[in-house]
PDB file of C-alpha atoms in Angstrom:
ATOM      1  CA  MET A   1      18.728   1.798 -29.282  1.00  0.00           C
ATOM      2  CA  LYS A   2      15.237   0.306 -29.484  1.00  0.00           C
ATOM      3  CA  VAL A   3      13.436  -1.917 -26.998  1.00  0.00           C
ATOM      4  CA  THR A   4      10.037  -3.480 -27.665  1.00  0.00           C
ATOM      5  CA  VAL A   5       7.488  -4.516 -25.053  1.00  0.00           C
ATOM      6  CA  VAL A   6       4.764  -6.820 -26.362  1.00  0.00           C
ATOM      7  CA  GLY A   7       1.563  -6.521 -24.365  1.00  0.00           C
ATOM      8  CA  ALA A   8       0.347  -3.134 -23.123  1.00  0.00           C
ATOM      9  CA  GLY A   9      -1.466  -4.478 -20.095  1.00  0.00           C
ATOM     10  CA  ASN A  10      -0.446  -3.626 -16.550  1.00  0.00           C
ATOM     11  CA  VAL A  11       2.889  -5.472 -16.587  1.00  0.00           C
ATOM     12  CA  GLY A  12       3.918  -4.368 -20.080  1.00  0.00           C
ATOM     13  CA  ALA A  13       2.938  -0.741 -19.536  1.00  0.00           C
ATOM     14  CA  THR A  14       4.779  -0.661 -16.204  1.00  0.00           C
ATOM     15  CA  CYS A  15       7.866  -2.123 -17.868  1.00  0.00           C
ATOM     16  CA  ALA A  16       7.715   0.484 -20.644  1.00  0.00           C
ATOM     17  CA  ASP A  17       7.229   3.247 -18.094  1.00  0.00           C
ATOM     18  CA  VAL A  18      10.276   2.197 -16.056  1.00  0.00           C
ATOM     19  CA  LEU A  19      12.378   1.845 -19.225  1.00  0.00           C
ATOM     20  CA  ALA A  20      11.405   5.360 -20.293  1.00  0.00           C
ATOM     21  CA  THR A  21      11.771   6.975 -16.883  1.00  0.00           C
ATOM     22  CA  ARG A  22      15.248   5.490 -16.442  1.00  0.00           C
ATOM     23  CA  GLU A  23      16.171   6.381 -20.045  1.00  0.00           C
ATOM     24  CA  ILE A  24      17.305   2.829 -20.740  1.00  0.00           C
ATOM     25  CA  ALA A  25      16.602   3.092 -24.489  1.00  0.00           C
ATOM     26  CA  ASN A  26      16.117   5.900 -26.992  1.00  0.00           C
ATOM     27  CA  GLU A  27      12.882   4.375 -28.211  1.00  0.00           C
ATOM     28  CA  ILE A  28      10.459   2.035 -26.505  1.00  0.00           C
ATOM     29  CA  VAL A  29       7.814   0.428 -28.730  1.00  0.00           C
ATOM     30  CA  LEU A  30       4.702  -0.885 -27.019  1.00  0.00           C
ATOM     31  CA  VAL A  31       2.621  -3.439 -28.979  1.00  0.00           C
ATOM     32  CA  ASP A  32      -0.854  -4.780 -28.272  1.00  0.00           C
ATOM     33  CA  ILE A  33      -3.687  -6.434 -30.202  1.00  0.00           C
ATOM     34  CA  LYS A  34      -6.363  -4.195 -28.691  1.00  0.00           C
ATOM     35  CA  GLU A  35      -6.990  -1.236 -30.988  1.00  0.00           C
ATOM     36  CA  GLY A  36      -5.542   2.016 -29.622  1.00  0.00           C
ATOM     37  CA  PHE A  37      -4.517   0.464 -26.295  1.00  0.00           C
ATOM     38  CA  ALA A  38      -0.733   0.562 -26.770  1.00  0.00           C
ATOM     39  CA  GLU A  39      -0.995   3.941 -28.499  1.00  0.00           C
ATOM     40  CA  GLY A  40      -2.815   5.403 -25.513  1.00  0.00           C
ATOM     41  CA  LYS A  41      -0.496   3.922 -22.899  1.00  0.00           C
ATOM     42  CA  SER A  42       2.642   5.058 -24.748  1.00  0.00           C
ATOM     43  CA  LEU A  43       1.232   8.564 -25.276  1.00  0.00           C
ATOM     44  CA  ASP A  44       0.449   8.839 -21.578  1.00  0.00           C
ATOM     45  CA  ILE A  45       4.019   7.792 -20.690  1.00  0.00           C
ATOM     46  CA  TRP A  46       5.461  10.268 -23.216  1.00  0.00           C
ATOM     47  CA  GLN A  47       3.371  13.116 -21.817  1.00  0.00           C
ATOM     48  CA  LYS A  48       4.871  12.404 -18.395  1.00  0.00           C
ATOM     49  CA  SER A  49       8.406  13.040 -19.714  1.00  0.00           C
ATOM     50  CA  PRO A  50       8.385  16.847 -19.198  1.00  0.00           C
ATOM     51  CA  ILE A  51       7.189  16.335 -15.606  1.00  0.00           C
ATOM     52  CA  ILE A  52       9.689  13.674 -14.556  1.00  0.00           C
ATOM     53  CA  GLY A  53      12.396  14.795 -16.977  1.00  0.00           C
ATOM     54  CA  TYR A  54      13.423  12.084 -19.461  1.00  0.00           C
ATOM     55  CA  ASP A  55      14.066  11.867 -23.203  1.00  0.00           C
ATOM     56  CA  SER A  56      13.164   8.279 -24.056  1.00  0.00           C
ATOM     57  CA  ARG A  57      10.376   8.223 -26.629  1.00  0.00           C
ATOM     58  CA  THR A  58       7.521   5.765 -26.236  1.00  0.00           C
ATOM     59  CA  VAL A  59       5.553   4.673 -29.306  1.00  0.00           C
ATOM     60  CA  GLY A  60       2.468   2.454 -29.356  1.00  0.00           C
ATOM     61  CA  VAL A  61       1.194   0.261 -32.201  1.00  0.00           C
ATOM     62  CA  THR A  62      -1.704  -2.149 -32.695  1.00  0.00           C
ATOM     63  CA  GLY A  63      -0.377  -5.449 -34.010  1.00  0.00           C
ATOM     64  CA  ASP A  64       2.162  -3.834 -36.356  1.00  0.00           C
ATOM     65  CA  TYR A  65       5.416  -5.669 -35.695  1.00  0.00           C
ATOM     66  CA  SER A  66       7.174  -3.921 -38.589  1.00  0.00           C
ATOM     67  CA  ARG A  67       7.417  -0.926 -36.235  1.00  0.00           C
ATOM     68  CA  THR A  68       9.463  -3.071 -33.849  1.00  0.00           C
ATOM     69  CA  ALA A  69      12.101  -3.953 -36.476  1.00  0.00           C
ATOM     70  CA  ASP A  70      15.693  -4.167 -35.292  1.00  0.00           C
ATOM     71  CA  SER A  71      14.876  -4.065 -31.596  1.00  0.00           C
ATOM     72  CA  GLU A  72      17.844  -5.004 -29.442  1.00  0.00           C
ATOM     73  CA  VAL A  73      15.688  -6.447 -26.665  1.00  0.00           C
ATOM     74  CA  VAL A  74      12.061  -7.631 -26.746  1.00  0.00           C
ATOM     75  CA  VAL A  75      10.026  -8.229 -23.599  1.00  0.00           C
ATOM     76  CA  ILE A  76       7.010 -10.533 -24.037  1.00  0.00           C
ATOM     77  CA  THR A  77       4.265  -9.956 -21.476  1.00  0.00           C
ATOM     78  CA  SER A  78       1.327 -11.090 -23.645  1.00  0.00           C
ATOM     79  CA  GLY A  79      -1.223 -13.530 -22.325  1.00  0.00           C
ATOM     80  CA  LEU A  80      -4.134 -13.870 -19.965  1.00  0.00           C
ATOM     81  CA  PRO A  81      -3.540 -12.888 -16.327  1.00  0.00           C
ATOM     82  CA  ARG A  82      -4.446 -15.247 -13.526  1.00  0.00           C
ATOM     83  CA  LYS A  83      -7.844 -14.943 -11.917  1.00  0.00           C
ATOM     84  CA  PRO A  84      -8.749 -15.976  -8.348  1.00  0.00           C
ATOM     85  CA  GLY A  85      -8.664 -19.750  -7.978  1.00  0.00           C
ATOM     86  CA  MET A  86      -6.683 -20.179 -11.216  1.00  0.00           C
ATOM     87  CA  SER A  87      -3.202 -21.707 -11.101  1.00  0.00           C
ATOM     88  CA  ARG A  88      -0.455 -20.713 -13.497  1.00  0.00           C
ATOM     89  CA  ASP A  89      -0.761 -24.116 -15.135  1.00  0.00           C
ATOM     90  CA  ASP A  90      -4.401 -23.424 -16.041  1.00  0.00           C
ATOM     91  CA  LEU A  91      -3.147 -20.797 -18.454  1.00  0.00           C
ATOM     92  CA  ILE A  92      -0.870 -23.076 -20.438  1.00  0.00           C
ATOM     93  CA  SER A  93      -2.880 -23.782 -23.587  1.00  0.00           C
ATOM     94  CA  THR A  94      -4.083 -20.263 -24.372  1.00  0.00           C
ATOM     95  CA  ASN A  95      -0.916 -18.450 -23.419  1.00  0.00           C
ATOM     96  CA  ALA A  96       1.358 -20.906 -25.248  1.00  0.00           C
ATOM     97  CA  GLY A  97      -0.487 -20.089 -28.475  1.00  0.00           C
ATOM     98  CA  ILE A  98      -0.142 -16.370 -27.831  1.00  0.00           C
ATOM     99  CA  VAL A  99       3.570 -16.590 -27.003  1.00  0.00           C
ATOM    100  CA  LYS A 100       4.236 -18.742 -30.077  1.00  0.00           C
ATOM    101  CA  THR A 101       2.564 -16.224 -32.417  1.00  0.00           C
ATOM    102  CA  VAL A 102       4.306 -13.260 -30.796  1.00  0.00           C
ATOM    103  CA  THR A 103       7.715 -14.942 -30.894  1.00  0.00           C
ATOM    104  CA  GLU A 104       7.330 -15.703 -34.596  1.00  0.00           C
ATOM    105  CA  GLN A 105       6.686 -12.018 -35.299  1.00  0.00           C
ATOM    106  CA  VAL A 106       9.536 -10.892 -33.063  1.00  0.00           C
ATOM    107  CA  VAL A 107      12.095 -13.139 -34.754  1.00  0.00           C
ATOM    108  CA  LYS A 108      10.822 -12.145 -38.209  1.00  0.00           C
ATOM    109  CA  HIS A 109      11.402  -8.440 -37.599  1.00  0.00           C
ATOM    110  CA  SER A 110      14.240  -8.514 -35.054  1.00  0.00           C
ATOM    111  CA  PRO A 111      16.232 -11.705 -35.684  1.00  0.00           C
ATOM    112  CA  ASN A 112      19.116 -10.553 -33.493  1.00  0.00           C
ATOM    113  CA  ALA A 113      17.003  -9.498 -30.528  1.00  0.00           C
ATOM    114  CA  ILE A 114      17.384 -10.858 -27.029  1.00  0.00           C
ATOM    115  CA  ILE A 115      13.980 -12.085 -25.809  1.00  0.00           C
ATOM    116  CA  ILE A 116      12.802 -11.821 -22.212  1.00  0.00           C
ATOM    117  CA  VAL A 117       9.634 -13.766 -21.390  1.00  0.00           C
ATOM    118  CA  VAL A 118       7.310 -12.579 -18.626  1.00  0.00           C
ATOM    119  CA  SER A 119       4.089 -14.385 -19.641  1.00  0.00           C
ATOM    120  CA  ASN A 120       2.712 -17.050 -17.297  1.00  0.00           C
ATOM    121  CA  PRO A 121       3.141 -19.889 -16.588  1.00  0.00           C
ATOM    122  CA  LEU A 122       6.624 -18.449 -16.820  1.00  0.00           C
ATOM    123  CA  ASP A 123       8.855 -21.507 -17.057  1.00  0.00           C
ATOM    124  CA  VAL A 124       6.863 -23.248 -19.788  1.00  0.00           C
ATOM    125  CA  MET A 125       6.264 -19.986 -21.702  1.00  0.00           C
ATOM    126  CA  THR A 126      10.034 -19.523 -21.797  1.00  0.00           C
ATOM    127  CA  TYR A 127      10.251 -23.057 -23.178  1.00  0.00           C
ATOM    128  CA  GLN A 128       7.655 -22.166 -25.837  1.00  0.00           C
ATOM    129  CA  ALA A 129       9.498 -18.993 -26.869  1.00  0.00           C
ATOM    130  CA  HIS A 130      12.823 -20.822 -27.013  1.00  0.00           C
ATOM    131  CA  LEU A 131      11.361 -23.593 -29.175  1.00  0.00           C
ATOM    132  CA  THR A 132       9.654 -21.148 -31.529  1.00  0.00           C
ATOM    133  CA  SER A 133      12.561 -18.737 -31.904  1.00  0.00           C
ATOM    134  CA  GLY A 134      15.289 -21.292 -32.562  1.00  0.00           C
ATOM    135  CA  LEU A 135      17.696 -18.940 -30.807  1.00  0.00           C
ATOM    136  CA  PRO A 136      20.351 -20.104 -28.328  1.00  0.00           C
ATOM    137  CA  ARG A 137      19.394 -20.167 -24.656  1.00  0.00           C
ATOM    138  CA  GLU A 138      21.662 -17.195 -24.000  1.00  0.00           C
ATOM    139  CA  LYS A 139      19.201 -15.045 -25.964  1.00  0.00           C
ATOM    140  CA  VAL A 140      15.820 -16.390 -24.774  1.00  0.00           C
ATOM    141  CA  PHE A 141      15.116 -16.530 -21.066  1.00  0.00           C
ATOM    142  CA  GLY A 142      12.459 -15.672 -18.519  1.00  0.00           C
ATOM    143  CA  MET A 143      11.924 -13.096 -15.798  1.00  0.00           C
ATOM    144  CA  ALA A 144      10.974 -14.684 -12.504  1.00  0.00           C
ATOM    145  CA  GLY A 145      13.932 -14.788 -10.138  1.00  0.00           C
ATOM    146  CA  ILE A 146      14.300 -11.015  -9.841  1.00  0.00           C
ATOM    147  CA  LEU A 147      10.621 -10.696  -8.927  1.00  0.00           C
ATOM    148  CA  ASP A 148      10.732 -13.594  -6.478  1.00  0.00           C
ATOM    149  CA  THR A 149      13.899 -12.343  -4.773  1.00  0.00           C
ATOM    150  CA  ALA A 150      12.402  -8.837  -4.597  1.00  0.00           C
ATOM    151  CA  ARG A 151       9.386 -10.200  -2.717  1.00  0.00           C
ATOM    152  CA  TYR A 152      11.643 -12.215  -0.427  1.00  0.00           C
ATOM    153  CA  ARG A 153      13.885  -9.196   0.239  1.00  0.00           C
ATOM    154  CA  ALA A 154      10.895  -6.909   0.837  1.00  0.00           C
ATOM    155  CA  PHE A 155       9.423  -9.308   3.396  1.00  0.00           C
ATOM    156  CA  LEU A 156      12.804  -9.626   5.128  1.00  0.00           C
ATOM    157  CA  ALA A 157      13.302  -5.851   5.190  1.00  0.00           C
ATOM    158  CA  GLU A 158       9.921  -5.470   6.852  1.00  0.00           C
ATOM    159  CA  ALA A 159      10.618  -8.190   9.419  1.00  0.00           C
ATOM    160  CA  LEU A 160      14.082  -6.855  10.255  1.00  0.00           C
ATOM    161  CA  ASN A 161      13.112  -3.170   9.951  1.00  0.00           C
ATOM    162  CA  VAL A 162      16.054  -2.458   7.631  1.00  0.00           C
ATOM    163  CA  SER A 163      16.443  -1.031   4.132  1.00  0.00           C
ATOM    164  CA  PRO A 164      15.689  -3.503   1.330  1.00  0.00           C
ATOM    165  CA  LYS A 165      18.738  -2.041  -0.442  1.00  0.00           C
ATOM    166  CA  ASP A 166      21.015  -3.893   1.974  1.00  0.00           C
ATOM    167  CA  ILE A 167      19.480  -7.333   1.424  1.00  0.00           C
ATOM    168  CA  GLN A 168      20.946  -9.645  -1.213  1.00  0.00           C
ATOM    169  CA  ALA A 169      19.396 -13.001  -1.986  1.00  0.00           C
ATOM    170  CA  VAL A 170      19.254 -15.860  -4.491  1.00  0.00           C
ATOM    171  CA  LEU A 171      16.327 -18.100  -5.367  1.00  0.00           C
ATOM    172  CA  MET A 172      16.254 -21.000  -7.781  1.00  0.00           C
ATOM    173  CA  GLY A 173      13.807 -23.408  -9.383  1.00  0.00           C
ATOM    174  CA  GLY A 174      10.396 -22.841 -10.924  1.00  0.00           C
ATOM    175  CA  HIS A 175       8.372 -19.666 -10.668  1.00  0.00           C
ATOM    176  CA  GLY A 176       5.594 -20.503  -8.279  1.00  0.00           C
ATOM    177  CA  ASP A 177       4.900 -22.681  -5.296  1.00  0.00           C
ATOM    178  CA  THR A 178       7.951 -24.911  -5.854  1.00  0.00           C
ATOM    179  CA  MET A 179      10.531 -22.126  -6.054  1.00  0.00           C
ATOM    180  CA  VAL A 180      13.680 -22.747  -4.023  1.00  0.00           C
ATOM    181  CA  PRO A 181      14.682 -19.865  -1.734  1.00  0.00           C
ATOM    182  CA  LEU A 182      18.238 -20.157  -0.444  1.00  0.00           C
ATOM    183  CA  PRO A 183      18.565 -18.581   3.027  1.00  0.00           C
ATOM    184  CA  ARG A 184      22.181 -19.796   3.122  1.00  0.00           C
ATOM    185  CA  TYR A 185      22.935 -17.313   0.323  1.00  0.00           C
ATOM    186  CA  THR A 186      20.901 -14.457   1.830  1.00  0.00           C
ATOM    187  CA  THR A 187      22.757 -11.561   3.457  1.00  0.00           C
ATOM    188  CA  VAL A 188      21.891  -8.249   5.084  1.00  0.00           C
ATOM    189  CA  GLY A 189      24.714  -5.763   4.603  1.00  0.00           C
ATOM    190  CA  GLY A 190      27.028  -8.750   4.225  1.00  0.00           C
ATOM    191  CA  ILE A 191      25.741 -10.440   7.399  1.00  0.00           C
ATOM    192  CA  PRO A 192      24.162 -13.894   6.945  1.00  0.00           C
ATOM    193  CA  VAL A 193      20.422 -13.508   7.470  1.00  0.00           C
ATOM    194  CA  THR A 194      20.391 -16.549   9.761  1.00  0.00           C
ATOM    195  CA  GLU A 195      22.295 -14.472  12.343  1.00  0.00           C
ATOM    196  CA  LEU A 196      19.557 -11.838  12.402  1.00  0.00           C
ATOM    197  CA  ILE A 197      16.297 -13.777  12.352  1.00  0.00           C
ATOM    198  CA  GLY A 198      15.014 -17.016  13.875  1.00  0.00           C
ATOM    199  CA  LYS A 199      14.399 -20.127  11.793  1.00  0.00           C
ATOM    200  CA  ALA A 200      10.638 -20.192  12.330  1.00  0.00           C
ATOM    201  CA  GLU A 201      10.206 -16.579  11.209  1.00  0.00           C
ATOM    202  CA  LEU A 202      12.556 -17.074   8.264  1.00  0.00           C
ATOM    203  CA  ASP A 203      10.682 -20.223   7.188  1.00  0.00           C
ATOM    204  CA  ALA A 204       7.408 -18.275   7.286  1.00  0.00           C
ATOM    205  CA  ILE A 205       8.903 -15.572   5.048  1.00  0.00           C
ATOM    206  CA  VAL A 206      10.200 -18.211   2.635  1.00  0.00           C
ATOM    207  CA  GLN A 207       6.717 -19.759   2.464  1.00  0.00           C
ATOM    208  CA  ARG A 208       5.079 -16.357   1.931  1.00  0.00           C
ATOM    209  CA  THR A 209       7.509 -15.705  -0.905  1.00  0.00           C
ATOM    210  CA  ALA A 210       6.641 -19.006  -2.583  1.00  0.00           C
ATOM    211  CA  VAL A 211       2.959 -18.029  -2.752  1.00  0.00           C
ATOM    212  CA  GLY A 212       3.629 -14.320  -3.196  1.00  0.00           C
ATOM    213  CA  GLY A 213       1.899 -14.076  -6.550  1.00  0.00           C
ATOM    214  CA  GLY A 214      -1.174 -15.875  -5.258  1.00  0.00           C
ATOM    215  CA  GLU A 215      -1.403 -13.517  -2.269  1.00  0.00           C
ATOM    216  CA  LEU A 216      -1.692 -10.553  -4.619  1.00  0.00           C
ATOM    217  CA  VAL A 217      -4.253 -12.299  -6.836  1.00  0.00           C
ATOM    218  CA  LYS A 218      -6.435 -12.872  -3.776  1.00  0.00           C
ATOM    219  CA  LEU A 219      -6.119  -9.235  -2.709  1.00  0.00           C
ATOM    220  CA  MET A 220      -6.624  -7.582  -6.110  1.00  0.00           C
ATOM    221  CA  GLY A 221      -8.425 -10.161  -8.216  1.00  0.00           C
ATOM    222  CA  THR A 222      -5.628 -10.177 -10.791  1.00  0.00           C
ATOM    223  CA  SER A 223      -1.873 -10.651 -11.086  1.00  0.00           C
ATOM    224  CA  ALA A 224       0.714  -8.169  -9.840  1.00  0.00           C
ATOM    225  CA  TRP A 225       2.225  -5.617 -12.202  1.00  0.00           C
ATOM    226  CA  TYR A 226       4.407  -2.954 -10.534  1.00  0.00           C
ATOM    227  CA  ALA A 227       7.113  -5.332  -9.304  1.00  0.00           C
ATOM    228  CA  PRO A 228       7.003  -7.694 -12.344  1.00  0.00           C
ATOM    229  CA  GLY A 229       7.191  -4.763 -14.781  1.00  0.00           C
ATOM    230  CA  ALA A 230      10.097  -3.183 -12.909  1.00  0.00           C
ATOM    231  CA  ALA A 231      11.891  -6.542 -12.689  1.00  0.00           C
ATOM    232  CA  ALA A 232      11.695  -7.024 -16.466  1.00  0.00           C
ATOM    233  CA  ALA A 233      12.979  -3.475 -16.988  1.00  0.00           C
ATOM    234  CA  GLN A 234      15.927  -4.190 -14.694  1.00  0.00           C
ATOM    235  CA  MET A 235      16.884  -7.145 -16.887  1.00  0.00           C
ATOM    236  CA  VAL A 236      16.662  -4.961 -20.004  1.00  0.00           C
ATOM    237  CA  GLU A 237      18.888  -2.368 -18.368  1.00  0.00           C
ATOM    238  CA  ALA A 238      21.535  -4.966 -17.497  1.00  0.00           C
ATOM    239  CA  ILE A 239      21.629  -6.059 -21.152  1.00  0.00           C
ATOM    240  CA  VAL A 240      21.462  -2.650 -22.837  1.00  0.00           C
ATOM    241  CA  ARG A 241      24.103  -1.134 -20.554  1.00  0.00           C
ATOM    242  CA  ASP A 242      26.225  -4.314 -20.415  1.00  0.00           C
ATOM    243  CA  GLN A 243      26.188  -4.173 -16.623  1.00  0.00           C
ATOM    244  CA  ARG A 244      27.058  -7.851 -16.105  1.00  0.00           C
ATOM    245  CA  ARG A 245      24.633  -8.046 -13.191  1.00  0.00           C
ATOM    246  CA  VAL A 246      24.210 -11.309 -11.298  1.00  0.00           C
ATOM    247  CA  PHE A 247      20.514 -12.183 -11.450  1.00  0.00           C
ATOM    248  CA  PRO A 248      18.454 -15.364 -11.152  1.00  0.00           C
ATOM    249  CA  VAL A 249      16.670 -15.945 -14.491  1.00  0.00           C
ATOM    250  CA  CYS A 250      14.688 -18.796 -16.026  1.00  0.00           C
ATOM    251  CA  LEU A 251      16.661 -20.650 -18.682  1.00  0.00           C
ATOM    252  CA  GLU A 252      17.131 -24.107 -20.138  1.00  0.00           C
ATOM    253  CA  LEU A 253      19.615 -25.920 -17.936  1.00  0.00           C
ATOM    254  CA  GLN A 254      22.073 -27.913 -20.033  1.00  0.00           C
ATOM    255  CA  GLY A 255      23.829 -30.068 -17.467  1.00  0.00           C
ATOM    256  CA  GLU A 256      24.141 -27.450 -14.749  1.00  0.00           C
ATOM    257  CA  TYR A 257      23.047 -28.801 -11.363  1.00  0.00           C
ATOM    258  CA  GLY A 258      22.785 -32.223 -13.031  1.00  0.00           C
ATOM    259  CA  ILE A 259      19.659 -31.127 -14.959  1.00  0.00           C
ATOM    260  CA  ASN A 260      19.175 -31.242 -18.718  1.00  0.00           C
ATOM    261  CA  GLY A 261      16.462 -29.724 -20.900  1.00  0.00           C
ATOM    262  CA  VAL A 262      14.289 -28.249 -18.144  1.00  0.00           C
ATOM    263  CA  TYR A 263      13.618 -24.521 -17.743  1.00  0.00           C
ATOM    264  CA  LEU A 264      14.400 -23.409 -14.205  1.00  0.00           C
ATOM    265  CA  GLY A 265      15.599 -20.332 -12.397  1.00  0.00           C
ATOM    266  CA  ALA A 266      19.342 -20.157 -11.778  1.00  0.00           C
ATOM    267  CA  PRO A 267      21.829 -17.347 -11.126  1.00  0.00           C
ATOM    268  CA  VAL A 268      23.541 -15.954 -14.226  1.00  0.00           C
ATOM    269  CA  ILE A 269      25.650 -13.011 -15.332  1.00  0.00           C
ATOM    270  CA  LEU A 270      23.499 -10.783 -17.541  1.00  0.00           C
ATOM    271  CA  GLY A 271      25.172  -8.493 -20.074  1.00  0.00           C
ATOM    272  CA  LYS A 272      25.137  -7.273 -23.659  1.00  0.00           C
ATOM    273  CA  ASN A 273      25.018 -10.793 -25.107  1.00  0.00           C
ATOM    274  CA  GLY A 274      22.198 -11.868 -22.822  1.00  0.00           C
ATOM    275  CA  ILE A 275      23.286 -14.669 -20.517  1.00  0.00           C
ATOM    276  CA  GLU A 276      27.056 -14.334 -20.350  1.00  0.00           C
ATOM    277  CA  LYS A 277      27.554 -17.173 -17.861  1.00  0.00           C
ATOM    278  CA  VAL A 278      25.503 -19.584 -15.758  1.00  0.00           C
ATOM    279  CA  ILE A 279      26.684 -19.684 -12.142  1.00  0.00           C
ATOM    280  CA  GLU A 280      26.656 -23.074 -10.418  1.00  0.00           C
ATOM    281  CA  LEU A 281      26.221 -22.872  -6.669  1.00  0.00           C
ATOM    282  CA  GLN A 282      27.374 -25.640  -4.356  1.00  0.00           C
ATOM    283  CA  LEU A 283      23.973 -26.748  -3.102  1.00  0.00           C
ATOM    284  CA  ASN A 284      23.620 -28.938  -0.037  1.00  0.00           C
ATOM    285  CA  ASP A 285      21.473 -32.089   0.022  1.00  0.00           C
ATOM    286  CA  GLU A 286      18.336 -30.302   1.241  1.00  0.00           C
ATOM    287  CA  GLU A 287      18.619 -27.613  -1.440  1.00  0.00           C
ATOM    288  CA  LYS A 288      19.242 -30.232  -4.132  1.00  0.00           C
ATOM    289  CA  ALA A 289      16.117 -32.116  -3.042  1.00  0.00           C
ATOM    290  CA  LEU A 290      14.008 -28.945  -3.253  1.00  0.00           C
ATOM    291  CA  LEU A 291      15.429 -28.192  -6.696  1.00  0.00           C
ATOM    292  CA  GLU A 292      14.623 -31.711  -7.862  1.00  0.00           C
ATOM    293  CA  THR A 293      11.025 -31.305  -6.677  1.00  0.00           C
ATOM    294  CA  SER A 294      10.789 -28.053  -8.609  1.00  0.00           C
ATOM    295  CA  ARG A 295      12.351 -29.681 -11.679  1.00  0.00           C
ATOM    296  CA  GLY A 296       9.765 -32.439 -11.600  1.00  0.00           C
ATOM    297  CA  HIS A 297       6.893 -29.966 -11.414  1.00  0.00           C
ATOM    298  CA  VAL A 298       8.159 -27.836 -14.306  1.00  0.00           C
ATOM    299  CA  LYS A 299       8.898 -30.934 -16.407  1.00  0.00           C
ATOM    300  CA  GLU A 300       5.286 -32.077 -15.970  1.00  0.00           C
ATOM    301  CA  VAL A 301       4.017 -28.765 -17.343  1.00  0.00           C
ATOM    302  CA  MET A 302       6.530 -28.899 -20.205  1.00  0.00           C
ATOM    303  CA  ASP A 303       5.325 -32.416 -21.030  1.00  0.00           C
ATOM    304  CA  ALA A 304       1.731 -31.165 -20.984  1.00  0.00           C
ATOM    305  CA  LEU A 305       2.654 -28.473 -23.507  1.00  0.00           C
ATOM    306  CA  ASP A 306       4.379 -31.049 -25.703  1.00  0.00           C
ATOM    307  CA  THR A 307       1.247 -33.232 -25.617  1.00  0.00           C
ATOM    308  CA  MET A 308      -0.964 -30.287 -26.566  1.00  0.00           C
ATOM    309  CA  SER A 309       1.374 -29.332 -29.410  1.00  0.00           C
ATOM    310  CA  LYS A 310       1.360 -32.876 -30.823  1.00  0.00           C
ATOM    311  CA  ALA A 311      -2.423 -33.077 -30.553  1.00  0.00           C
ATOM    312  CA  SER A 312      -2.901 -29.849 -32.504  1.00  0.00           C
ATOM    313  CA  ALA A 313      -0.261 -30.657 -35.125  1.00  0.00           C
TER     314      ALA A 313
END
């Protein structure tokens, strides 16, 4: 069992660390273009194994995708992180080129791999990877919903002074300011969250979740990494162990929710084949309107990528 993580920056290294610590794969290959960077990160993780107590071997390589051959799952975290004042959309041109090149190498050496995209702007980078790979949507999708729901659940746990373990939630739509939290599908130990918290406070938490990534950029001067890395690792675990977990992921909608050809977050069953099933919720009119707003925003960014691609062709 081999899993590859492309990009040994903060998110990629955190993902590799969680994969190793939880012994999700026998071998985790970390790839980066910076000489010695992935090698150093993977060696550091491996040297932690006697302390924590795990057997998964981490290996780092500089740009050598032959070492990643026959990976079952590949996580792509490559790209520039956001800086203060920079929106996700500002990253589109540079990161699309990076994701395209990486995806070509991944498919060349691991044609049967399931690809999880973490690079920003997430929705359009998933689109780029899907286009480049030529693989079905069940095998190329993005990590966003798990991270967004984790932030939402963490904020709720703090407000309610309860364990985050007992909070279940679903979010949909694009990754960013137009995400669509669904309080109607949020529960605390099976109790609807609306019975435990007032509307004004819940709305404030929903809004904080929508700009959660930006809050961290302002605080640290760069994008988050602990939660995103762990979220990607959780998706890998669901696939490798065929857990059939219900997670919101970014994928190309093909008629679900009345949307075609746009990459948005939606709940799915995640197992050994990747996306085993897309779950269609019965959204009310308000939720549908929010999803349509999110669809329009993501479609604009997708169109921008298409324009750039035609111009450079």
